[in-house]
Short mmCIF file of C-alpha atoms and ligand atoms in Angstrom, two decimals:
data_model
loop_
_atom_site.label_atom_id
_atom_site.label_comp_id
_atom_site.label_asym_id
_atom_site.label_seq_id
_atom_site.Cartn_x
_atom_site.Cartn_y
_atom_site.Cartn_z
CA UNK A 1 33.38 53.48 65.08
CA UNK A 2 34.89 52.15 62.03
CA UNK A 3 32.56 50.13 59.58
CA UNK A 4 34.52 46.84 60.40
CA UNK A 5 33.73 46.62 63.96
CA UNK A 6 30.41 45.52 65.06
CA UNK A 7 28.32 48.28 66.92
CA UNK A 8 27.88 47.27 70.67
CA UNK A 9 24.69 47.97 72.91
CA UNK A 10 25.62 51.61 73.63
CA UNK A 11 26.28 52.41 69.91
CA UNK A 12 23.09 50.86 68.96
CA UNK A 13 21.09 52.77 71.69
CA UNK A 14 22.83 55.98 70.25
CA UNK A 15 22.14 55.26 66.76
CA UNK A 16 18.65 54.18 67.46
CA UNK A 17 17.90 57.17 69.11
CA UNK A 18 19.17 59.60 66.43
CA UNK A 19 17.39 57.83 63.87
CA UNK A 20 14.19 58.05 65.97
CA UNK A 21 14.63 61.59 66.34
CA UNK A 22 15.19 62.13 62.75
CA UNK A 23 11.98 60.13 62.25
CA UNK A 24 9.99 62.21 64.70
CA UNK A 25 11.35 65.63 63.18
CA UNK A 26 10.41 64.37 59.66
CA UNK A 27 7.03 63.55 60.81
CA UNK A 28 6.69 67.12 62.41
CA UNK A 29 7.54 68.64 59.47
CA UNK A 30 5.19 67.62 57.33
CA UNK A 31 2.44 67.96 60.24
CA UNK A 32 2.16 64.04 60.84
CA UNK A 33 1.95 62.45 64.10
CA UNK A 34 5.57 60.68 64.53
CA UNK A 35 3.58 57.69 65.84
CA UNK A 36 2.32 56.94 62.69
CA UNK A 37 5.88 56.02 61.44
CA UNK A 38 7.04 52.75 62.46
CA UNK A 39 10.98 51.84 62.23
CA UNK A 40 12.01 48.44 60.71
CA UNK A 41 15.60 47.73 61.59
CA UNK A 42 17.07 46.00 58.60
CA UNK A 43 19.17 43.39 60.01
CA UNK A 44 20.19 41.27 56.80
CA UNK A 45 23.82 40.16 56.63
CA UNK A 46 24.08 41.01 60.57
CA UNK A 47 24.06 38.15 63.27
CA UNK A 48 21.37 36.95 65.57
CA UNK A 49 23.51 38.50 68.33
CA UNK A 50 23.18 41.70 67.05
CA UNK A 51 19.41 41.71 66.52
CA UNK A 52 19.53 40.59 70.10
CA UNK A 53 21.53 43.52 71.28
CA UNK A 54 19.40 46.06 68.96
CA UNK A 55 16.18 44.83 70.78
CA UNK A 56 17.31 44.63 74.61
CA UNK A 57 19.63 47.67 74.53
CA UNK A 58 17.93 49.84 72.07
CA UNK A 59 14.32 48.55 72.46
CA UNK A 60 13.86 47.77 68.70
CA UNK A 61 11.33 45.28 67.93
CA UNK A 62 10.70 45.01 64.11
CA UNK A 63 13.23 43.50 62.06
CA UNK A 64 13.46 43.23 58.43
CA UNK A 65 15.24 40.54 56.27
CA UNK A 66 15.55 40.09 52.52
CA UNK A 67 16.12 36.29 52.60
CA UNK A 68 13.96 33.90 53.99
CA UNK A 69 16.74 31.23 54.67
CA UNK A 70 19.03 33.58 56.31
CA UNK A 71 16.07 35.01 58.51
CA UNK A 72 14.98 31.56 59.56
CA UNK A 73 18.72 31.00 61.07
CA UNK A 74 18.54 34.03 63.01
CA UNK A 75 14.80 33.32 64.09
CA UNK A 76 15.84 29.89 65.41
CA UNK A 77 18.85 31.09 67.31
CA UNK A 78 17.11 33.99 69.05
CA UNK A 79 14.49 31.31 70.11
CA UNK A 80 17.18 29.80 72.54
CA UNK A 81 16.54 33.03 74.89
CA UNK A 82 13.68 34.63 73.40
CA UNK A 83 13.01 38.19 73.11
CA UNK A 84 9.42 39.29 73.70
CA UNK A 85 7.27 40.98 71.01
CA UNK A 86 9.83 40.59 67.78
CA UNK A 87 8.24 41.09 64.37
CA UNK A 88 9.98 40.17 61.47
CA UNK A 89 9.37 41.81 57.88
CA UNK A 90 10.48 40.19 54.75
CA UNK A 91 11.61 43.03 52.69
CA UNK A 92 13.14 40.99 49.88
CA UNK A 93 11.65 39.22 46.65
CA UNK A 94 9.77 36.02 47.82
CA UNK A 95 10.62 33.13 45.73
CA UNK A 96 7.53 30.89 45.18
CA UNK A 97 9.38 27.68 46.40
CA UNK A 98 10.10 29.82 49.61
CA UNK A 99 6.52 30.74 50.26
CA UNK A 100 5.84 28.22 52.86
CA UNK A 101 8.81 29.04 55.00
CA UNK A 102 7.89 32.78 54.72
CA UNK A 103 4.16 32.14 55.94
CA UNK A 104 5.69 30.36 59.20
CA UNK A 105 8.27 33.11 59.88
CA UNK A 106 7.20 36.42 58.94
CA UNK A 107 4.58 38.87 60.54
CA UNK A 108 4.53 41.19 57.37
CA UNK A 109 5.74 40.37 54.02
CA UNK A 110 6.42 43.76 52.09
CA UNK A 111 7.01 42.59 48.62
CA UNK A 112 4.09 40.65 47.00
CA UNK A 113 4.11 40.98 43.33
CA UNK A 114 2.18 38.72 41.52
CA UNK A 115 -1.24 37.15 41.44
CA UNK A 116 0.08 33.79 41.56
CA UNK A 117 2.02 34.32 44.65
CA UNK A 118 -1.09 35.89 46.47
CA UNK A 119 -2.85 32.44 45.63
CA UNK A 120 -0.05 30.24 46.82
CA UNK A 121 0.25 32.21 50.16
CA UNK A 122 -3.65 32.00 50.47
CA UNK A 123 -3.60 28.07 49.94
CA UNK A 124 -0.53 27.68 52.26
CA UNK A 125 -2.18 29.61 54.93
CA UNK A 126 -5.06 27.19 54.90
CA UNK A 127 -2.69 24.26 55.00
CA UNK A 128 -0.64 25.98 57.78
CA UNK A 129 -3.75 26.64 59.65
CA UNK A 130 -2.71 30.55 59.75
CA UNK A 131 -5.75 32.39 60.12
CA UNK A 132 -4.16 35.95 58.74
CA UNK A 133 -1.10 36.87 56.80
CA UNK A 134 -0.66 40.69 56.27
CA UNK A 135 1.27 41.79 53.15
CA UNK A 136 2.35 44.55 51.06
CA UNK A 137 2.38 45.04 47.29
CA UNK A 138 5.60 46.18 46.12
CA UNK A 139 5.26 48.56 43.35
CA UNK A 140 7.68 49.00 40.29
CA UNK A 141 7.20 52.68 39.43
CA UNK A 142 10.73 52.93 37.30
CA UNK A 143 9.90 50.17 34.91
CA UNK A 144 13.15 48.54 35.74
CA UNK A 145 12.94 45.31 34.40
CA UNK A 146 15.65 43.41 36.68
CA UNK A 147 13.80 44.49 40.10
CA UNK A 148 10.75 43.00 41.28
CA UNK A 149 7.35 44.55 41.61
CA UNK A 150 4.04 44.97 40.16
CA UNK A 151 3.81 47.62 37.19
CA UNK A 152 0.80 50.35 38.08
CA UNK A 153 -0.97 48.45 35.11
CA UNK A 154 -0.94 45.07 37.02
CA UNK A 155 -2.45 46.55 40.09
CA UNK A 156 -6.27 46.08 39.05
CA UNK A 157 -5.82 42.33 38.60
CA UNK A 158 -3.48 41.89 41.60
CA UNK A 159 -6.29 43.50 43.95
CA UNK A 160 -8.91 41.80 42.37
CA UNK A 161 -7.17 38.31 43.56
CA UNK A 162 -7.09 39.91 47.29
CA UNK A 163 -10.69 40.38 47.11
CA UNK A 164 -11.19 36.26 46.56
CA UNK A 165 -8.71 35.72 49.81
CA UNK A 166 -9.99 35.32 53.37
CA UNK A 167 -6.38 34.98 54.95
CA UNK A 168 -4.08 36.90 53.04
CA UNK A 169 -4.87 40.50 53.58
CA UNK A 170 -3.40 43.58 51.81
CA UNK A 171 -2.51 46.38 53.96
CA UNK A 172 -0.59 48.80 51.96
CA UNK A 173 2.22 49.53 49.08
CA UNK A 174 5.74 49.07 49.36
CA UNK A 175 8.31 50.52 46.97
CA UNK A 176 12.32 50.12 46.12
CA UNK A 177 12.99 53.08 44.01
CA UNK A 178 16.17 53.35 41.77
CA UNK A 179 19.18 54.51 43.56
CA UNK A 180 20.02 58.50 43.44
CA UNK A 181 22.51 60.08 45.72
CA UNK A 182 19.96 63.13 45.22
CA UNK A 183 17.18 62.36 47.38
CA UNK A 184 15.06 64.98 45.50
CA UNK A 185 15.29 62.70 42.79
CA UNK A 186 13.76 59.92 44.67
CA UNK A 187 11.03 62.07 45.99
CA UNK A 188 8.62 61.67 43.14
CA UNK A 189 8.58 57.85 43.69
CA UNK A 190 7.54 58.42 47.17
CA UNK A 191 4.81 60.81 45.90
CA UNK A 192 3.55 58.53 43.19
CA UNK A 193 3.26 55.56 45.50
CA UNK A 194 1.40 57.79 47.80
CA UNK A 195 -1.11 58.84 45.16
CA UNK A 196 -1.70 55.29 44.45
CA UNK A 197 -2.18 54.41 48.22
CA UNK A 198 -4.92 57.30 48.11
CA UNK A 199 -6.48 55.82 45.12
CA UNK A 200 -6.56 52.27 46.04
CA UNK A 201 -7.53 52.94 49.57
CA UNK A 202 -10.45 54.92 48.64
CA UNK A 203 -11.40 51.51 46.65
CA UNK A 204 -11.10 49.73 49.88
CA UNK A 205 -8.03 47.86 49.09
CA UNK A 206 -6.57 47.94 52.31
CA UNK A 207 -9.95 47.20 54.55
CA UNK A 208 -10.86 49.89 56.81
CA UNK A 209 -7.43 51.34 56.99
CA UNK A 210 -6.07 54.06 54.79
CA UNK A 211 -2.94 51.93 54.08
CA UNK A 212 0.50 51.61 54.78
CA UNK A 213 3.49 53.00 52.81
CA UNK A 214 6.70 51.26 53.20
CA UNK A 215 9.14 53.35 51.74
CA UNK A 216 12.62 55.24 52.78
CA UNK A 217 15.99 53.56 53.53
CA UNK A 218 18.93 55.00 55.60
CA UNK A 219 19.81 57.91 53.01
CA UNK A 220 16.10 59.01 52.28
CA UNK A 221 13.61 57.99 55.14
CA UNK A 222 13.41 61.19 56.12
CA UNK A 223 12.30 62.49 52.58
CA UNK A 224 9.98 59.50 52.48
CA UNK A 225 8.27 60.43 55.85
CA UNK A 226 7.79 63.69 54.56
CA UNK A 227 5.93 62.38 51.68
CA UNK A 228 3.96 59.97 53.90
CA UNK A 229 5.82 56.80 54.85
CA UNK A 230 4.46 54.65 57.59
CA UNK A 231 7.14 52.14 57.67
CA UNK A 232 10.75 52.99 57.20
CA UNK A 233 13.47 50.35 56.47
CA UNK A 234 16.53 51.51 57.85
CA UNK A 235 19.88 49.20 57.89
CA UNK A 236 23.09 51.01 57.55
CA UNK A 237 22.36 53.90 59.89
CA UNK A 238 21.55 51.70 62.41
CA UNK A 239 24.04 48.93 62.06
CA UNK A 240 26.87 50.20 60.34
CA UNK A 241 27.97 49.42 56.58
CA UNK A 242 27.57 45.71 55.53
CA UNK A 243 30.20 43.53 54.64
C1 PLP B 301 18.94 46.59 52.78
C2 PLP B 301 17.38 47.21 52.23
C3 PLP B 301 17.26 48.08 52.95
C4 PLP B 301 17.88 49.09 53.84
O1 PLP B 301 19.00 49.94 53.25
P1 PLP B 301 19.92 50.64 54.13
O2 PLP B 301 20.42 51.59 53.05
O3 PLP B 301 21.12 50.04 54.77
O4 PLP B 301 19.14 51.56 55.02
C5 PLP B 301 15.86 48.58 52.78
N1 PLP B 301 14.78 48.29 52.07
C6 PLP B 301 15.51 46.99 51.18
C7 PLP B 301 14.27 46.63 50.45
C8 PLP B 301 16.61 46.53 51.42
O5 PLP B 301 16.67 45.52 50.87
#
């Protein structure tokens, strides 16, 4: 299939089967149970019809979007003939002025990175009558000024804010590491994020759970799983190149 043509149901079924097989193999290599790893299909830039095909033909249910506005359009469109059990993940930076919409639309927000945003979401949950909102803290381990994410030194004050929130619940950590062609160069970032998850999990930052690790994309999700990922965010390997 060329990158220009949109994959159809049988392409999606085959690609999803391949990605899921690789997920299972990577988990087993690391002595993990494959059911610990959830595939989030990154549908950004793709039409609602493709999400529907991925859900109906390939059985996918978790979809990742990086822009609130774009997700809103797709979610609305899919409501016409609803697909049961869809879960929407916000994987892009959340602008404060989009927070209310995000609370209405998403099941899991992967990109919390400031105390002010946590407080804002908590307030909005009260106003919107949303009893619980699960989020992950995005960590910036590379000190990339242009990227979002909390630095390690900002984590203590961030987790302190969560302790005061009844509705916004931190479930784990997320990373979007710098891009390296060579996956072995990304691996240390995955390992460090896992270390932080262990450290903060032991302090109860994720409730009773050990904490999720959202890490790994099309080119490095197998290494991420070997290093402990519980959520992998895969777009290109499922849907082809984005325009
Ligand atoms: C686009 C995106 C992905 C998916 O990337 P692929 O290389 O297409 O798998 C994963 N995570 C984030 C945060 C993204 O923005």
